[in-house]
PDB file of C-alpha atoms and ligand atoms in Angstrom:
ATOM      1  CA  MET A  23       0.000   0.000   0.000  1.00 96.00           C
ATOM      2  CA  LEU A  24       1.062   3.577  -0.677  1.00 97.00           C
ATOM      3  CA  ARG A  25       0.167   6.526   1.539  1.00 98.00           C
ATOM      4  CA  CYS A  26      -0.307   8.977  -1.260  1.00 98.00           C
ATOM      5  CA  PHE A  27      -1.275  12.584  -1.972  1.00 98.00           C
ATOM      6  CA  LEU A  28      -1.251  15.035  -4.864  1.00 98.00           C
ATOM      7  CA  ALA A  29       0.439  18.399  -4.349  1.00 98.00           C
ATOM      8  CA  VAL A  30       2.086  21.384  -5.974  1.00 98.00           C
ATOM      9  CA  PRO A  31       5.789  21.574  -5.136  1.00 98.00           C
ATOM     10  CA  VAL A  32       7.305  24.939  -4.195  1.00 98.00           C
ATOM     11  CA  PRO A  33      10.731  26.228  -5.253  1.00 98.00           C
ATOM     12  CA  GLU A  34      13.821  26.346  -3.087  1.00 98.00           C
ATOM     13  CA  GLU A  35      13.741  30.104  -2.359  1.00 98.00           C
ATOM     14  CA  VAL A  36      10.179  29.803  -1.057  1.00 98.00           C
ATOM     15  CA  LYS A  37      11.218  26.911   1.200  1.00 98.00           C
ATOM     16  CA  GLU A  38      14.120  29.034   2.469  1.00 98.00           C
ATOM     17  CA  ALA A  39      11.782  31.911   3.375  1.00 98.00           C
ATOM     18  CA  LEU A  40       9.341  29.528   5.070  1.00 98.00           C
ATOM     19  CA  LYS A  41      12.171  27.953   7.019  1.00 98.00           C
ATOM     20  CA  GLU A  42      13.082  31.405   8.349  1.00 98.00           C
ATOM     21  CA  LEU A  43       9.475  31.954   9.429  1.00 98.00           C
ATOM     22  CA  GLN A  44       9.519  28.595  11.201  1.00 98.00           C
ATOM     23  CA  GLU A  45      12.701  29.601  13.047  1.00 98.00           C
ATOM     24  CA  LEU A  46      11.041  32.814  14.266  1.00 98.00           C
ATOM     25  CA  LEU A  47       7.875  30.979  15.318  1.00 98.00           C
ATOM     26  CA  LYS A  48       9.980  28.452  17.228  1.00 98.00           C
ATOM     27  CA  GLU A  49      10.999  31.304  19.543  1.00 97.00           C
ATOM     28  CA  THR A  50       7.540  31.010  21.158  1.00 96.00           C
ATOM     29  CA  GLY A  51       8.564  27.626  22.545  1.00 96.00           C
ATOM     30  CA  ALA A  52       5.173  26.229  21.491  1.00 97.00           C
ATOM     31  CA  LYS A  53       5.143  22.461  21.023  1.00 97.00           C
ATOM     32  CA  VAL A  54       4.776  22.115  17.289  1.00 96.00           C
ATOM     33  CA  ARG A  55       5.789  19.407  14.858  1.00 95.00           C
ATOM     34  CA  TRP A  56       7.362  21.564  12.177  1.00 96.00           C
ATOM     35  CA  VAL A  57       7.183  20.373   8.586  1.00 96.00           C
ATOM     36  CA  ARG A  58      10.666  19.782   7.192  1.00 96.00           C
ATOM     37  CA  PRO A  59      11.241  22.820   4.923  1.00 97.00           C
ATOM     38  CA  GLU A  60      12.179  20.533   2.030  1.00 97.00           C
ATOM     39  CA  GLY A  61       8.808  18.807   2.433  1.00 96.00           C
ATOM     40  CA  ILE A  62       6.618  21.919   2.253  1.00 98.00           C
ATOM     41  CA  HIS A  63       3.976  21.688  -0.496  1.00 98.00           C
ATOM     42  CA  LEU A  64       0.463  22.748  -1.467  1.00 98.00           C
ATOM     43  CA  THR A  65      -1.791  19.717  -0.968  1.00 98.00           C
ATOM     44  CA  LEU A  66      -4.482  19.278  -3.619  1.00 98.00           C
ATOM     45  CA  LYS A  67      -5.786  15.844  -2.636  1.00 98.00           C
ATOM     46  CA  PHE A  68      -4.988  13.340   0.072  1.00 98.00           C
ATOM     47  CA  PHE A  69      -5.720   9.734  -0.896  1.00 98.00           C
ATOM     48  CA  GLY A  70      -4.550   7.865   2.168  1.00 97.00           C
ATOM     49  CA  ASN A  71      -3.405   4.283   1.676  1.00 98.00           C
ATOM     50  CA  ILE A  72      -3.965   3.027  -1.838  1.00 98.00           C
ATOM     51  CA  PRO A  73      -2.912  -0.212  -3.509  1.00 97.00           C
ATOM     52  CA  GLU A  74       0.057   0.493  -5.766  1.00 96.00           C
ATOM     53  CA  GLU A  75      -1.911  -0.676  -8.809  1.00 97.00           C
ATOM     54  CA  LYS A  76      -4.374   2.170  -8.259  1.00 97.00           C
ATOM     55  CA  LEU A  77      -1.794   4.907  -8.889  1.00 98.00           C
ATOM     56  CA  PRO A  78      -1.982   4.818 -12.728  1.00 98.00           C
ATOM     57  CA  VAL A  79      -5.751   5.357 -12.497  1.00 98.00           C
ATOM     58  CA  LEU A  80      -5.200   8.475 -10.367  1.00 98.00           C
ATOM     59  CA  VAL A  81      -2.481   9.732 -12.712  1.00 98.00           C
ATOM     60  CA  ARG A  82      -4.808   9.375 -15.691  1.00 98.00           C
ATOM     61  CA  ALA A  83      -7.554  11.210 -13.799  1.00 98.00           C
ATOM     62  CA  ALA A  84      -5.157  14.076 -13.019  1.00 98.00           C
ATOM     63  CA  GLU A  85      -3.942  14.200 -16.633  1.00 98.00           C
ATOM     64  CA  LYS A  86      -7.499  14.587 -17.809  1.00 98.00           C
ATOM     65  CA  ALA A  87      -8.429  17.159 -15.174  1.00 98.00           C
ATOM     66  CA  LYS A  88      -5.405  19.396 -15.805  1.00 98.00           C
ATOM     67  CA  LYS A  89      -6.246  19.943 -19.479  1.00 97.00           C
ATOM     68  CA  GLU A  90      -6.998  23.587 -20.255  1.00 94.00           C
ATOM     69  CA  THR A  91      -5.101  24.791 -17.181  1.00 98.00           C
ATOM     70  CA  PRO A  92      -1.904  26.495 -18.341  1.00 98.00           C
ATOM     71  CA  PRO A  93       0.796  27.275 -15.756  1.00 98.00           C
ATOM     72  CA  PHE A  94      -0.154  30.060 -13.345  1.00 98.00           C
ATOM     73  CA  GLU A  95       1.382  32.024 -10.512  1.00 98.00           C
ATOM     74  CA  LEU A  96       0.803  32.057  -6.757  1.00 99.00           C
ATOM     75  CA  THR A  97       2.144  34.464  -4.139  1.00 98.00           C
ATOM     76  CA  LEU A  98       2.796  33.931  -0.424  1.00 98.00           C
ATOM     77  CA  GLU A  99       0.350  35.932   1.646  1.00 98.00           C
ATOM     78  CA  GLY A 100       0.263  36.053   5.434  1.00 97.00           C
ATOM     79  CA  LEU A 101       0.319  33.541   8.259  1.00 98.00           C
ATOM     80  CA  GLY A 102      -2.882  31.780   9.248  1.00 98.00           C
ATOM     81  CA  PHE A 103      -4.228  29.037  11.497  1.00 98.00           C
ATOM     82  CA  PHE A 104      -6.650  26.132  11.449  1.00 97.00           C
ATOM     83  CA  PRO A 105      -9.053  26.430  13.109  1.00 96.00           C
ATOM     84  CA  PHE A 106      -9.374  30.087  12.164  1.00 95.00           C
ATOM     85  CA  GLN A 107     -10.229  30.973  15.778  1.00 94.00           C
ATOM     86  CA  GLY A 108      -9.372  29.422  19.101  1.00 92.00           C
ATOM     87  CA  THR A 109      -6.453  27.174  19.933  1.00 93.00           C
ATOM     88  CA  PRO A 110      -4.490  26.653  16.737  1.00 95.00           C
ATOM     89  CA  ARG A 111      -3.855  23.143  15.474  1.00 97.00           C
ATOM     90  CA  VAL A 112      -2.178  23.977  12.175  1.00 98.00           C
ATOM     91  CA  ILE A 113      -0.052  27.006  11.283  1.00 98.00           C
ATOM     92  CA  TRP A 114       0.328  27.897   7.626  1.00 98.00           C
ATOM     93  CA  VAL A 115       1.217  30.513   5.050  1.00 98.00           C
ATOM     94  CA  GLY A 116      -1.629  31.526   2.757  1.00 98.00           C
ATOM     95  CA  LEU A 117      -1.512  31.689  -1.040  1.00 98.00           C
ATOM     96  CA  GLU A 118      -2.904  34.462  -3.189  1.00 98.00           C
ATOM     97  CA  GLY A 119      -2.323  35.552  -6.798  1.00 98.00           C
ATOM     98  CA  GLN A 120      -3.876  33.485  -9.577  1.00 98.00           C
ATOM     99  CA  THR A 121      -6.206  31.591  -7.281  1.00 98.00           C
ATOM    100  CA  GLU A 122      -9.002  31.337  -9.876  1.00 98.00           C
ATOM    101  CA  PRO A 123      -7.161  28.814 -12.059  1.00 98.00           C
ATOM    102  CA  LEU A 124      -6.045  27.030  -8.895  1.00 98.00           C
ATOM    103  CA  LEU A 125      -9.600  26.709  -7.540  1.00 98.00           C
ATOM    104  CA  ARG A 126     -10.931  25.618 -10.935  1.00 98.00           C
ATOM    105  CA  LEU A 127      -8.198  23.016 -11.230  1.00 98.00           C
ATOM    106  CA  GLN A 128      -8.784  21.730  -7.696  1.00 98.00           C
ATOM    107  CA  GLU A 129     -12.506  21.387  -8.473  1.00 98.00           C
ATOM    108  CA  LYS A 130     -11.783  19.429 -11.669  1.00 98.00           C
ATOM    109  CA  LEU A 131      -9.389  17.176  -9.774  1.00 98.00           C
ATOM    110  CA  GLU A 132     -11.988  16.482  -7.057  1.00 98.00           C
ATOM    111  CA  LYS A 133     -14.507  15.469  -9.723  1.00 98.00           C
ATOM    112  CA  ALA A 134     -12.010  13.275 -11.541  1.00 98.00           C
ATOM    113  CA  PHE A 135     -10.867  11.537  -8.349  1.00 98.00           C
ATOM    114  CA  LYS A 136     -14.462  11.013  -7.259  1.00 98.00           C
ATOM    115  CA  LYS A 137     -15.029   9.092 -10.493  1.00 97.00           C
ATOM    116  CA  ALA A 138     -11.939   7.077  -9.628  1.00 96.00           C
ATOM    117  CA  GLY A 139     -13.525   6.142  -6.303  1.00 95.00           C
ATOM    118  CA  PHE A 140     -12.185   8.780  -3.909  1.00 96.00           C
ATOM    119  CA  PRO A 141     -14.922  10.780  -2.172  1.00 96.00           C
ATOM    120  CA  ARG A 142     -14.761  14.553  -2.263  1.00 96.00           C
ATOM    121  CA  GLU A 143     -13.024  16.380   0.538  1.00 94.00           C
ATOM    122  CA  LYS A 144     -15.812  17.763   2.751  1.00 95.00           C
ATOM    123  CA  ARG A 145     -13.839  20.729   4.022  1.00 94.00           C
ATOM    124  CA  ALA A 146     -13.576  23.843   1.864  1.00 95.00           C
ATOM    125  CA  PHE A 147     -10.312  24.199  -0.038  1.00 97.00           C
ATOM    126  CA  HIS A 148      -8.098  26.916   1.482  1.00 97.00           C
ATOM    127  CA  PRO A 149      -4.858  27.082  -0.488  1.00 98.00           C
ATOM    128  CA  HIS A 150      -2.056  27.046   2.083  1.00 98.00           C
ATOM    129  CA  LEU A 151       1.408  25.773   2.877  1.00 98.00           C
ATOM    130  CA  THR A 152       1.517  24.030   6.257  1.00 98.00           C
ATOM    131  CA  LEU A 153       4.460  25.097   8.417  1.00 98.00           C
ATOM    132  CA  GLY A 154       3.652  22.993  11.436  1.00 97.00           C
ATOM    133  CA  ARG A 155       1.094  21.067  13.456  1.00 96.00           C
ATOM    134  CA  VAL A 156       0.535  21.996  17.072  1.00 97.00           C
ATOM    135  CA  LYS A 157       1.189  19.048  19.367  1.00 95.00           C
ATOM    136  CA  ASP A 158       0.145  20.625  22.686  1.00 95.00           C
ATOM    137  CA  PRO A 159      -2.480  23.353  23.199  1.00 93.00           C
ATOM    138  CA  GLN A 160      -0.276  24.674  26.024  1.00 93.00           C
ATOM    139  CA  GLY A 161       1.598  27.676  24.645  1.00 90.00           C
ATOM    140  CA  ALA A 162      -0.199  27.463  21.308  1.00 93.00           C
ATOM    141  CA  GLY A 163      -1.817  30.867  21.863  1.00 91.00           C
ATOM    142  CA  ALA A 164       1.640  32.416  21.788  1.00 95.00           C
ATOM    143  CA  LEU A 165       1.875  31.386  18.132  1.00 96.00           C
ATOM    144  CA  ARG A 166      -0.979  33.704  17.189  1.00 95.00           C
ATOM    145  CA  LYS A 167       0.643  36.628  18.972  1.00 96.00           C
ATOM    146  CA  LYS A 168       3.997  35.958  17.379  1.00 97.00           C
ATOM    147  CA  ALA A 169       2.435  35.521  13.940  1.00 97.00           C
ATOM    148  CA  GLU A 170       0.974  39.022  14.157  1.00 96.00           C
ATOM    149  CA  THR A 171       4.484  40.453  14.452  1.00 97.00           C
ATOM    150  CA  LEU A 172       5.910  38.565  11.461  1.00 98.00           C
ATOM    151  CA  LYS A 173       5.944  39.622   7.822  1.00 97.00           C
ATOM    152  CA  VAL A 174       5.678  36.979   5.126  1.00 98.00           C
ATOM    153  CA  PRO A 175       7.815  37.976   2.122  1.00 98.00           C
ATOM    154  CA  PRO A 176       5.548  38.346  -0.949  1.00 97.00           C
ATOM    155  CA  LEU A 177       7.384  35.710  -2.976  1.00 98.00           C
ATOM    156  CA  SER A 178       5.738  34.396  -6.130  1.00 98.00           C
ATOM    157  CA  PHE A 179       6.238  31.087  -7.873  1.00 98.00           C
ATOM    158  CA  GLU A 180       4.951  29.368 -10.972  1.00 98.00           C
ATOM    159  CA  VAL A 181       2.697  26.354 -10.715  1.00 98.00           C
ATOM    160  CA  ASP A 182       3.677  24.256 -13.712  1.00 98.00           C
ATOM    161  CA  ARG A 183       3.242  20.727 -12.399  1.00 98.00           C
ATOM    162  CA  LEU A 184       1.312  18.512 -10.028  1.00 98.00           C
ATOM    163  CA  VAL A 185       3.183  15.789  -8.209  1.00 98.00           C
ATOM    164  CA  PHE A 186       1.948  12.536  -6.709  1.00 98.00           C
ATOM    165  CA  TYR A 187       3.906  11.903  -3.541  1.00 98.00           C
ATOM    166  CA  GLN A 188       4.283   8.921  -1.291  1.00 98.00           C
ATOM    167  CA  SER A 189       4.248   9.846   2.392  1.00 98.00           C
ATOM    168  CA  VAL A 190       6.089   7.692   4.890  1.00 98.00           C
ATOM    169  CA  LEU A 191       5.254   8.597   8.470  1.00 95.00           C
ATOM    170  CA  HIS A 192       8.062   8.838  10.998  1.00 92.00           C
ATOM    171  CA  ARG A 193       8.131  10.021  14.593  1.00 87.00           C
ATOM    172  CA  GLU A 194      10.136  13.063  13.507  1.00 84.00           C
ATOM    173  CA  GLY A 195       7.656  13.892  10.741  1.00 86.00           C
ATOM    174  CA  ALA A 196       6.624  12.487   7.400  1.00 93.00           C
ATOM    175  CA  LEU A 197       9.028  11.954   4.502  1.00 95.00           C
ATOM    176  CA  TYR A 198       7.647  12.571   1.037  1.00 97.00           C
ATOM    177  CA  THR A 199       8.922  10.920  -2.141  1.00 98.00           C
ATOM    178  CA  PRO A 200       7.759  12.044  -5.601  1.00 98.00           C
ATOM    179  CA  LEU A 201       6.132   9.187  -7.514  1.00 98.00           C
ATOM    180  CA  LYS A 202       4.835  10.852 -10.672  1.00 98.00           C
ATOM    181  CA  GLU A 203       4.743  14.367 -12.166  1.00 98.00           C
ATOM    182  CA  VAL A 204       1.895  15.761 -14.248  1.00 98.00           C
ATOM    183  CA  PHE A 205       2.811  18.917 -16.180  1.00 98.00           C
ATOM    184  CA  LEU A 206       0.543  21.855 -16.916  1.00 98.00           C
ATOM    185  CA  GLU A 207       0.778  22.911 -20.550  1.00 97.00           C
ATOM    186  CA  ALA A 208       0.566  26.379 -22.040  1.00 92.00           C
TER     187      ALA A 208
HETATM  188  P1  ATP B  24       1.992  13.879  10.049  1.00 58.84           P
HETATM  189  O1  ATP B  24       0.670  13.227   9.754  1.00 58.84           O
HETATM  190  O2  ATP B  24       3.001  12.917  10.617  1.00 58.84           O
HETATM  191  O3  ATP B  24       1.866  15.148  10.808  1.00 58.84           O
HETATM  192  P2  ATP B  24       1.896  14.913   7.382  1.00 58.84           P
HETATM  193  O4  ATP B  24       0.508  15.343   7.743  1.00 58.84           O
HETATM  194  O5  ATP B  24       2.825  15.897   6.780  1.00 58.84           O
HETATM  195  O6  ATP B  24       2.637  14.294   8.637  1.00 58.84           O
HETATM  196  P3  ATP B  24       0.508  12.970   5.872  1.00 58.84           P
HETATM  197  O7  ATP B  24      -0.450  12.750   7.012  1.00 58.84           O
HETATM  198  O8  ATP B  24       0.967  11.756   5.124  1.00 58.84           O
HETATM  199  O9  ATP B  24       1.818  13.688   6.391  1.00 58.84           O
HETATM  200  O10 ATP B  24      -0.171  13.987   4.885  1.00 58.84           O
HETATM  201  C1  ATP B  24       0.382  14.297   3.629  1.00 58.84           C
HETATM  202  C2  ATP B  24      -0.309  15.547   3.130  1.00 58.84           C
HETATM  203  O11 ATP B  24      -1.705  15.319   2.995  1.00 58.84           O
HETATM  204  C3  ATP B  24      -0.169  16.743   4.064  1.00 58.84           C
HETATM  205  O12 ATP B  24      -0.155  17.915   3.275  1.00 58.84           O
HETATM  206  C4  ATP B  24      -1.431  16.692   4.882  1.00 58.84           C
HETATM  207  O13 ATP B  24      -1.811  17.976   5.349  1.00 58.84           O
HETATM  208  C5  ATP B  24      -2.432  16.187   3.871  1.00 58.84           C
HETATM  209  N1  ATP B  24      -3.461  15.403   4.545  1.00 58.84           N
HETATM  210  C6  ATP B  24      -3.272  14.387   5.414  1.00 58.84           C
HETATM  211  N2  ATP B  24      -4.428  13.855   5.840  1.00 58.84           N
HETATM  212  C7  ATP B  24      -5.404  14.549   5.231  1.00 58.84           C
HETATM  213  C8  ATP B  24      -6.820  14.489   5.237  1.00 58.84           C
HETATM  214  N3  ATP B  24      -7.483  13.597   5.960  1.00 58.84           N
HETATM  215  N4  ATP B  24      -7.485  15.386   4.482  1.00 58.84           N
HETATM  216  C9  ATP B  24      -6.847  16.279   3.742  1.00 58.84           C
HETATM  217  N5  ATP B  24      -5.507  16.389   3.674  1.00 58.84           N
HETATM  218  C10 ATP B  24      -4.787  15.545   4.408  1.00 58.84           C
HETATM  219 MG1   MG B  25      -1.007  14.124   8.647  1.00 58.84          MG
END
């Protein structure tokens, strides 16, 4: 079985900037499992454990869904939390810019994967890059305060591919391995 998800990778300079934000947020001392900077990505669909033979079906679904979506650009925009209010569980950097093609693409992917047997995600799609997951509500409030003092650099990057990743869970955080790339075409 493969623990598998589809995501947009982000370039090195974005990961560098996000790593710096993580370092500043760590100063709060909050107990957070920080995502390895090299593993930061924009999740489009989480499949969970799938039999290996199922992957080609998902790849074909993605190849169909991505037609008529040329490459587009996203920009980092602000720190945010899930849930939006109360004790944070997830801390992330938001994405703005060409969100219309992104939302349209995500919708097409959901439909295509539903046909392939994967139910739609019930939660609304909020494009974000997860920086960390709060492990202990104690001290988590400090993250919100700190976040208000931090500026996210308005870096932009091109979305020109979707990548199927395998996720292997470890105590120190998940390790992601690319399995298959699907390119957006102009
Ligand atoms: P860990 O679970 O150890 O904190 P992780 O969440 O980074 O690590 P996975 O659980 O394998 O690793 O998740 C891979 C990606 O899929 C992440 O971007 C995660 O946010 C997303 N994801 C995981 N579970 C779900 C889910 N049930 N619904 C939507 N997205 C999910
Ligand atoms: Mg997880």
